[in-house]
Amino acid sequence: MNKVLENLLTRRSIRKYQPKQIKVEELETILLAGSYAPSGMGMQSWKFTAIQNELILKEVNQTIRLAILNNQNRYTQSLIEKAADEKINFLYDAPTYVLVSNLKENSNSMADSALALGNMMLQAHALGIGSCWLNQLPRLSDTAEMRELLTKLGIPENHLVYGSIILGYPDEVKEAAKRKDVINIIW
Ligand SMILES: Cc1cc2nc3c(=O)[nH]c(=O)nc-3n(C[C@H](O)[C@H](O)[C@H](O)COP(=O)(O)O)c2cc1C
């Protein structure tokens, strides 16, 4: 099997992480891989924001928690109950969190951002680093409380966060996933 396919078939979402930070060269390689994703009309209007600072990660987690509690109409009861727990960590205690933001008015923003994050997840896996897509913050990126934090993180006012991933050395081993049969080739 070629190495690219092997990497694709063995990547899994990792939700348990070692408390050790990933190396700066590893983070840079992952972000570089993201920046080589295709983008509609080659616009590359995205911005990648990687957070490794422990205090900022705590602040991000608390902002997610409070924004869920303040916008309960968007959430299931079980997530609201989780958010009520002051000790909950929505980032699975991962040491690195990457946000991909992009222009609000670019109709390709979601697709472009998802492709960049897909590249990052695969590059991370090739380096032995685990990742998991996280939906909570992106779904809150239009709220006042999250916007205040995004501004503090240097994310432009005309951007929304379209996707986010956590990164870190895995503290769990996962078998390659099974996939549904979704392939239909018209000969
Ligand atoms: C758009 C998207 C949103 C996701 N949101 C979350 C999330 O909020 N929390 C989480 O733990 N996993 C999330 N995941 C991970 C999926 O649950 C996971 O990719 C799926 O179960 C398949 O497992 P695998 O990645 O190990 O192959 C998300 C994945 C995608 C692509």
PDB file of C-alpha atoms and ligand atoms in Angstrom:
ATOM      1  CA  MET A   1       0.000   0.000   0.000  1.00  0.00           C
ATOM      2  CA  ASN A   2       1.372   3.460  -0.792  1.00  0.00           C
ATOM      3  CA  LYS A   3       2.295   5.670   2.154  1.00  0.00           C
ATOM      4  CA  VAL A   4      -0.319   8.346   1.471  1.00  0.00           C
ATOM      5  CA  LEU A   5      -3.148   5.799   1.423  1.00  0.00           C
ATOM      6  CA  GLU A   6      -1.817   4.034   4.511  1.00  0.00           C
ATOM      7  CA  ASN A   7      -1.758   7.372   6.336  1.00  0.00           C
ATOM      8  CA  LEU A   8      -5.329   8.124   5.236  1.00  0.00           C
ATOM      9  CA  LEU A   9      -6.653   4.702   6.263  1.00  0.00           C
ATOM     10  CA  THR A  10      -5.085   4.699   9.722  1.00  0.00           C
ATOM     11  CA  ARG A  11      -5.888   8.254  10.920  1.00  0.00           C
ATOM     12  CA  ARG A  12      -8.396   8.314  13.773  1.00  0.00           C
ATOM     13  CA  SER A  13      -9.939  11.007  15.945  1.00  0.00           C
ATOM     14  CA  ILE A  14      -7.953  11.088  19.185  1.00  0.00           C
ATOM     15  CA  ARG A  15      -9.631  12.214  22.395  1.00  0.00           C
ATOM     16  CA  LYS A  16      -6.982  11.276  24.981  1.00  0.00           C
ATOM     17  CA  TYR A  17      -3.672  13.123  25.000  1.00  0.00           C
ATOM     18  CA  GLN A  18      -0.369  12.961  26.811  1.00  0.00           C
ATOM     19  CA  PRO A  19       0.256  16.150  28.825  1.00  0.00           C
ATOM     20  CA  LYS A  20       3.408  16.819  26.767  1.00  0.00           C
ATOM     21  CA  GLN A  21       3.471  19.656  24.222  1.00  0.00           C
ATOM     22  CA  ILE A  22       4.232  18.845  20.561  1.00  0.00           C
ATOM     23  CA  LYS A  23       7.465  20.209  19.109  1.00  0.00           C
ATOM     24  CA  VAL A  24       7.476  23.599  17.421  1.00  0.00           C
ATOM     25  CA  GLU A  25       8.827  22.085  14.159  1.00  0.00           C
ATOM     26  CA  GLU A  26       5.953  19.598  14.209  1.00  0.00           C
ATOM     27  CA  LEU A  27       3.386  22.352  14.675  1.00  0.00           C
ATOM     28  CA  GLU A  28       4.953  24.388  11.875  1.00  0.00           C
ATOM     29  CA  THR A  29       4.933  21.388   9.509  1.00  0.00           C
ATOM     30  CA  ILE A  30       1.260  20.706  10.278  1.00  0.00           C
ATOM     31  CA  LEU A  31       0.309  24.343   9.631  1.00  0.00           C
ATOM     32  CA  LEU A  32       2.389  24.382   6.440  1.00  0.00           C
ATOM     33  CA  ALA A  33       0.506  21.298   5.208  1.00  0.00           C
ATOM     34  CA  GLY A  34      -2.751  23.173   5.880  1.00  0.00           C
ATOM     35  CA  SER A  35      -1.620  26.138   3.834  1.00  0.00           C
ATOM     36  CA  TYR A  36      -1.045  23.880   0.786  1.00  0.00           C
ATOM     37  CA  ALA A  37      -4.698  22.840   0.617  1.00  0.00           C
ATOM     38  CA  PRO A  38      -6.564  24.008  -2.465  1.00  0.00           C
ATOM     39  CA  SER A  39      -8.822  27.049  -2.045  1.00  0.00           C
ATOM     40  CA  GLY A  40     -11.582  28.453  -4.251  1.00  0.00           C
ATOM     41  CA  MET A  41     -10.028  30.811  -6.827  1.00  0.00           C
ATOM     42  CA  GLY A  42      -6.753  30.315  -4.948  1.00  0.00           C
ATOM     43  CA  MET A  43      -7.888  32.994  -2.506  1.00  0.00           C
ATOM     44  CA  GLN A  44      -6.194  31.562   0.621  1.00  0.00           C
ATOM     45  CA  SER A  45      -8.330  33.989   2.605  1.00  0.00           C
ATOM     46  CA  TRP A  46      -8.045  31.784   5.687  1.00  0.00           C
ATOM     47  CA  LYS A  47      -6.026  32.442   8.814  1.00  0.00           C
ATOM     48  CA  PHE A  48      -4.611  29.666  11.011  1.00  0.00           C
ATOM     49  CA  THR A  49      -4.411  30.467  14.716  1.00  0.00           C
ATOM     50  CA  ALA A  50      -2.556  27.910  16.840  1.00  0.00           C
ATOM     51  CA  ILE A  51      -2.822  28.181  20.617  1.00  0.00           C
ATOM     52  CA  GLN A  52      -0.323  26.464  22.909  1.00  0.00           C
ATOM     53  CA  ASN A  53      -0.406  28.824  25.871  1.00  0.00           C
ATOM     54  CA  GLU A  54      -1.983  27.013  28.840  1.00  0.00           C
ATOM     55  CA  LEU A  55      -3.704  30.078  30.266  1.00  0.00           C
ATOM     56  CA  ILE A  56      -5.183  31.018  26.890  1.00  0.00           C
ATOM     57  CA  LEU A  57      -6.352  27.424  26.374  1.00  0.00           C
ATOM     58  CA  LYS A  58      -8.131  27.644  29.746  1.00  0.00           C
ATOM     59  CA  GLU A  59      -9.714  30.934  28.723  1.00  0.00           C
ATOM     60  CA  VAL A  60     -10.863  29.441  25.399  1.00  0.00           C
ATOM     61  CA  ASN A  61     -12.414  26.500  27.229  1.00  0.00           C
ATOM     62  CA  GLN A  62     -14.200  28.770  29.717  1.00  0.00           C
ATOM     63  CA  THR A  63     -15.487  30.984  26.898  1.00  0.00           C
ATOM     64  CA  ILE A  64     -16.882  27.925  25.080  1.00  0.00           C
ATOM     65  CA  ARG A  65     -18.530  26.809  28.320  1.00  0.00           C
ATOM     66  CA  LEU A  66     -20.118  30.175  29.082  1.00  0.00           C
ATOM     67  CA  ALA A  67     -21.155  30.773  25.463  1.00  0.00           C
ATOM     68  CA  ILE A  68     -22.975  27.411  25.449  1.00  0.00           C
ATOM     69  CA  LEU A  69     -24.762  28.387  28.678  1.00  0.00           C
ATOM     70  CA  ASN A  70     -25.666  31.801  27.220  1.00  0.00           C
ATOM     71  CA  ASN A  71     -26.970  30.339  23.934  1.00  0.00           C
ATOM     72  CA  GLN A  72     -28.838  27.294  25.177  1.00  0.00           C
ATOM     73  CA  ASN A  73     -31.379  27.370  22.345  1.00  0.00           C
ATOM     74  CA  ARG A  74     -28.646  26.066  20.003  1.00  0.00           C
ATOM     75  CA  TYR A  75     -27.735  23.028  22.095  1.00  0.00           C
ATOM     76  CA  THR A  76     -28.908  19.664  23.305  1.00  0.00           C
ATOM     77  CA  GLN A  77     -29.687  19.199  26.982  1.00  0.00           C
ATOM     78  CA  SER A  78     -26.722  16.884  27.439  1.00  0.00           C
ATOM     79  CA  LEU A  79     -24.251  19.484  26.143  1.00  0.00           C
ATOM     80  CA  ILE A  80     -25.819  22.190  28.346  1.00  0.00           C
ATOM     81  CA  GLU A  81     -25.397  19.877  31.341  1.00  0.00           C
ATOM     82  CA  LYS A  82     -21.737  19.337  30.412  1.00  0.00           C
ATOM     83  CA  ALA A  83     -21.215  23.095  30.139  1.00  0.00           C
ATOM     84  CA  ALA A  84     -22.688  23.585  33.606  1.00  0.00           C
ATOM     85  CA  ASP A  85     -19.737  21.616  35.006  1.00  0.00           C
ATOM     86  CA  GLU A  86     -16.988  24.149  35.759  1.00  0.00           C
ATOM     87  CA  LYS A  87     -14.353  21.446  35.402  1.00  0.00           C
ATOM     88  CA  ILE A  88     -15.354  20.286  31.920  1.00  0.00           C
ATOM     89  CA  ASN A  89     -12.624  20.518  29.281  1.00  0.00           C
ATOM     90  CA  PHE A  90     -14.139  20.809  25.813  1.00  0.00           C
ATOM     91  CA  LEU A  91     -10.647  20.510  24.336  1.00  0.00           C
ATOM     92  CA  TYR A  92     -10.068  17.006  25.756  1.00  0.00           C
ATOM     93  CA  ASP A  93      -7.024  18.399  27.637  1.00  0.00           C
ATOM     94  CA  ALA A  94      -5.079  18.570  24.360  1.00  0.00           C
ATOM     95  CA  PRO A  95      -1.992  20.821  24.524  1.00  0.00           C
ATOM     96  CA  THR A  96      -2.524  22.518  21.134  1.00  0.00           C
ATOM     97  CA  TYR A  97      -5.661  23.988  19.577  1.00  0.00           C
ATOM     98  CA  VAL A  98      -5.822  25.210  15.977  1.00  0.00           C
ATOM     99  CA  LEU A  99      -8.570  27.479  14.678  1.00  0.00           C
ATOM    100  CA  VAL A 100      -9.133  28.101  10.996  1.00  0.00           C
ATOM    101  CA  SER A 101     -10.969  31.334  10.384  1.00  0.00           C
ATOM    102  CA  ASN A 102     -11.990  32.744   7.051  1.00  0.00           C
ATOM    103  CA  LEU A 103     -13.920  35.598   5.445  1.00  0.00           C
ATOM    104  CA  LYS A 104     -17.614  35.763   6.377  1.00  0.00           C
ATOM    105  CA  GLU A 105     -18.562  36.852   2.846  1.00  0.00           C
ATOM    106  CA  ASN A 106     -16.538  34.237   0.912  1.00  0.00           C
ATOM    107  CA  SER A 107     -18.919  31.458  -0.166  1.00  0.00           C
ATOM    108  CA  ASN A 108     -15.972  29.027  -0.270  1.00  0.00           C
ATOM    109  CA  SER A 109     -14.889  29.704   3.315  1.00  0.00           C
ATOM    110  CA  MET A 110     -16.287  26.511   4.820  1.00  0.00           C
ATOM    111  CA  ALA A 111     -14.966  24.243   2.054  1.00  0.00           C
ATOM    112  CA  ASP A 112     -11.543  25.915   1.999  1.00  0.00           C
ATOM    113  CA  SER A 113     -11.193  25.784   5.776  1.00  0.00           C
ATOM    114  CA  ALA A 114     -12.247  22.124   5.964  1.00  0.00           C
ATOM    115  CA  LEU A 115      -9.696  21.160   3.303  1.00  0.00           C
ATOM    116  CA  ALA A 116      -6.933  22.996   5.193  1.00  0.00           C
ATOM    117  CA  LEU A 117      -7.898  21.212   8.419  1.00  0.00           C
ATOM    118  CA  GLY A 118      -8.025  17.848   6.631  1.00  0.00           C
ATOM    119  CA  ASN A 119      -4.461  18.388   5.405  1.00  0.00           C
ATOM    120  CA  MET A 120      -3.375  19.308   8.935  1.00  0.00           C
ATOM    121  CA  MET A 121      -4.977  16.204  10.464  1.00  0.00           C
ATOM    122  CA  LEU A 122      -3.294  13.932   7.954  1.00  0.00           C
ATOM    123  CA  GLN A 123       0.086  15.611   8.360  1.00  0.00           C
ATOM    124  CA  ALA A 124      -0.274  15.362  12.133  1.00  0.00           C
ATOM    125  CA  HIS A 125      -1.010  11.643  11.874  1.00  0.00           C
ATOM    126  CA  ALA A 126       2.039  11.132   9.623  1.00  0.00           C
ATOM    127  CA  LEU A 127       4.134  12.655  12.433  1.00  0.00           C
ATOM    128  CA  GLY A 128       2.572  10.421  15.108  1.00  0.00           C
ATOM    129  CA  ILE A 129       0.464  13.289  16.445  1.00  0.00           C
ATOM    130  CA  GLY A 130      -3.210  12.797  17.218  1.00  0.00           C
ATOM    131  CA  SER A 131      -5.965  15.200  16.233  1.00  0.00           C
ATOM    132  CA  CYS A 132      -9.706  15.645  16.521  1.00  0.00           C
ATOM    133  CA  TRP A 133     -12.050  18.116  14.862  1.00  0.00           C
ATOM    134  CA  LEU A 134     -14.015  20.140  17.435  1.00  0.00           C
ATOM    135  CA  ASN A 135     -17.300  21.791  16.553  1.00  0.00           C
ATOM    136  CA  GLN A 136     -18.116  23.755  19.700  1.00  0.00           C
ATOM    137  CA  LEU A 137     -16.103  26.930  19.162  1.00  0.00           C
ATOM    138  CA  PRO A 138     -16.891  27.292  15.421  1.00  0.00           C
ATOM    139  CA  ARG A 139     -20.605  27.018  16.187  1.00  0.00           C
ATOM    140  CA  LEU A 140     -20.237  29.876  18.677  1.00  0.00           C
ATOM    141  CA  SER A 141     -17.973  32.098  16.643  1.00  0.00           C
ATOM    142  CA  ASP A 142     -20.798  34.576  15.854  1.00  0.00           C
ATOM    143  CA  THR A 143     -21.683  35.148  19.528  1.00  0.00           C
ATOM    144  CA  ALA A 144     -20.645  38.327  21.341  1.00  0.00           C
ATOM    145  CA  GLU A 145     -18.652  36.504  24.023  1.00  0.00           C
ATOM    146  CA  MET A 146     -16.709  34.408  21.501  1.00  0.00           C
ATOM    147  CA  ARG A 147     -16.104  37.400  19.221  1.00  0.00           C
ATOM    148  CA  GLU A 148     -14.458  39.246  22.087  1.00  0.00           C
ATOM    149  CA  LEU A 149     -12.050  36.324  22.586  1.00  0.00           C
ATOM    150  CA  LEU A 150     -11.380  35.941  18.834  1.00  0.00           C
ATOM    151  CA  THR A 151     -10.447  39.615  18.637  1.00  0.00           C
ATOM    152  CA  LYS A 152      -8.035  39.110  21.527  1.00  0.00           C
ATOM    153  CA  LEU A 153      -6.512  36.171  19.602  1.00  0.00           C
ATOM    154  CA  GLY A 154      -5.937  38.376  16.533  1.00  0.00           C
ATOM    155  CA  ILE A 155      -8.689  36.862  14.389  1.00  0.00           C
ATOM    156  CA  PRO A 156      -9.948  39.545  11.973  1.00  0.00           C
ATOM    157  CA  GLU A 157     -13.396  41.095  12.617  1.00  0.00           C
ATOM    158  CA  ASN A 158     -14.558  40.047   9.128  1.00  0.00           C
ATOM    159  CA  HIS A 159     -13.742  36.377   9.846  1.00  0.00           C
ATOM    160  CA  LEU A 160     -15.705  33.521  11.367  1.00  0.00           C
ATOM    161  CA  VAL A 161     -14.071  30.355  12.679  1.00  0.00           C
ATOM    162  CA  TYR A 162     -15.136  27.607  10.259  1.00  0.00           C
ATOM    163  CA  GLY A 163     -13.372  24.705  11.907  1.00  0.00           C
ATOM    164  CA  SER A 164     -10.976  23.756  14.662  1.00  0.00           C
ATOM    165  CA  ILE A 165      -8.792  20.830  15.681  1.00  0.00           C
ATOM    166  CA  ILE A 166      -6.900  19.806  18.755  1.00  0.00           C
ATOM    167  CA  LEU A 167      -3.425  18.293  18.468  1.00  0.00           C
ATOM    168  CA  GLY A 168      -1.161  16.337  20.783  1.00  0.00           C
ATOM    169  CA  TYR A 169       0.666  13.081  21.325  1.00  0.00           C
ATOM    170  CA  PRO A 170      -1.982  10.340  21.612  1.00  0.00           C
ATOM    171  CA  ASP A 171      -2.645   8.646  24.915  1.00  0.00           C
ATOM    172  CA  GLU A 172      -4.877   6.015  23.314  1.00  0.00           C
ATOM    173  CA  VAL A 173      -4.388   3.475  20.540  1.00  0.00           C
ATOM    174  CA  LYS A 174      -7.136   3.133  17.979  1.00  0.00           C
ATOM    175  CA  GLU A 175      -7.616   0.540  15.290  1.00  0.00           C
ATOM    176  CA  ALA A 176      -8.184   1.722  11.733  1.00  0.00           C
ATOM    177  CA  ALA A 177     -11.857   2.683  11.389  1.00  0.00           C
ATOM    178  CA  LYS A 178     -14.481   0.795   9.395  1.00  0.00           C
ATOM    179  CA  ARG A 179     -16.217   2.770   6.697  1.00  0.00           C
ATOM    180  CA  LYS A 180     -19.664   2.508   5.138  1.00  0.00           C
ATOM    181  CA  ASP A 181     -19.878   1.412   1.525  1.00  0.00           C
ATOM    182  CA  VAL A 182     -20.589   4.737  -0.143  1.00  0.00           C
ATOM    183  CA  ILE A 183     -18.759   4.249  -3.427  1.00  0.00           C
ATOM    184  CA  ASN A 184     -20.726   4.290  -6.659  1.00  0.00           C
ATOM    185  CA  ILE A 185     -18.717   4.183  -9.866  1.00  0.00           C
ATOM    186  CA  ILE A 186     -20.633   4.699 -13.101  1.00  0.00           C
ATOM    187  CA  TRP A 187     -18.678   2.892 -15.821  1.00  0.00           C
TER     188      TRP A 187
HETATM  189  C1  LIG B   1     -17.299  18.305  10.744  1.00  0.00           C
HETATM  190  C2  LIG B   1     -16.873  17.433  11.897  1.00  0.00           C
HETATM  191  C3  LIG B   1     -17.275  17.768  13.170  1.00  0.00           C
HETATM  192  C4  LIG B   1     -16.829  17.010  14.264  1.00  0.00           C
HETATM  193  N1  LIG B   1     -17.115  17.444  15.525  1.00  0.00           N
HETATM  194  C5  LIG B   1     -16.594  16.763  16.567  1.00  0.00           C
HETATM  195  C6  LIG B   1     -16.749  17.268  17.889  1.00  0.00           C
HETATM  196  O1  LIG B   1     -17.279  18.348  18.116  1.00  0.00           O
HETATM  197  N2  LIG B   1     -16.244  16.535  18.913  1.00  0.00           N
HETATM  198  C7  LIG B   1     -15.596  15.352  18.709  1.00  0.00           C
HETATM  199  O2  LIG B   1     -15.165  14.729  19.663  1.00  0.00           O
HETATM  200  N3  LIG B   1     -15.417  14.858  17.463  1.00  0.00           N
HETATM  201  C8  LIG B   1     -15.883  15.533  16.399  1.00  0.00           C
HETATM  202  N4  LIG B   1     -15.665  15.073  15.121  1.00  0.00           N
HETATM  203  C9  LIG B   1     -14.944  13.804  14.896  1.00  0.00           C
HETATM  204  C10 LIG B   1     -15.879  12.699  14.374  1.00  0.00           C
HETATM  205  O3  LIG B   1     -16.698  12.252  15.425  1.00  0.00           O
HETATM  206  C11 LIG B   1     -15.023  11.565  13.779  1.00  0.00           C
HETATM  207  O4  LIG B   1     -14.269  12.059  12.700  1.00  0.00           O
HETATM  208  C12 LIG B   1     -15.885  10.409  13.288  1.00  0.00           C
HETATM  209  O5  LIG B   1     -16.561   9.780  14.354  1.00  0.00           O
HETATM  210  C13 LIG B   1     -15.057   9.349  12.547  1.00  0.00           C
HETATM  211  O6  LIG B   1     -14.005   8.850  13.357  1.00  0.00           O
HETATM  212  P1  LIG B   1     -12.488   8.931  12.911  1.00  0.00           P
HETATM  213  O7  LIG B   1     -12.140  10.387  12.728  1.00  0.00           O
HETATM  214  O8  LIG B   1     -11.715   8.297  14.030  1.00  0.00           O
HETATM  215  O9  LIG B   1     -12.328   8.188  11.617  1.00  0.00           O
HETATM  216  C14 LIG B   1     -16.067  15.820  14.034  1.00  0.00           C
HETATM  217  C15 LIG B   1     -15.691  15.497  12.728  1.00  0.00           C
HETATM  218  C16 LIG B   1     -16.059  16.302  11.688  1.00  0.00           C
HETATM  219  C17 LIG B   1     -15.582  15.966  10.291  1.00  0.00           C
END
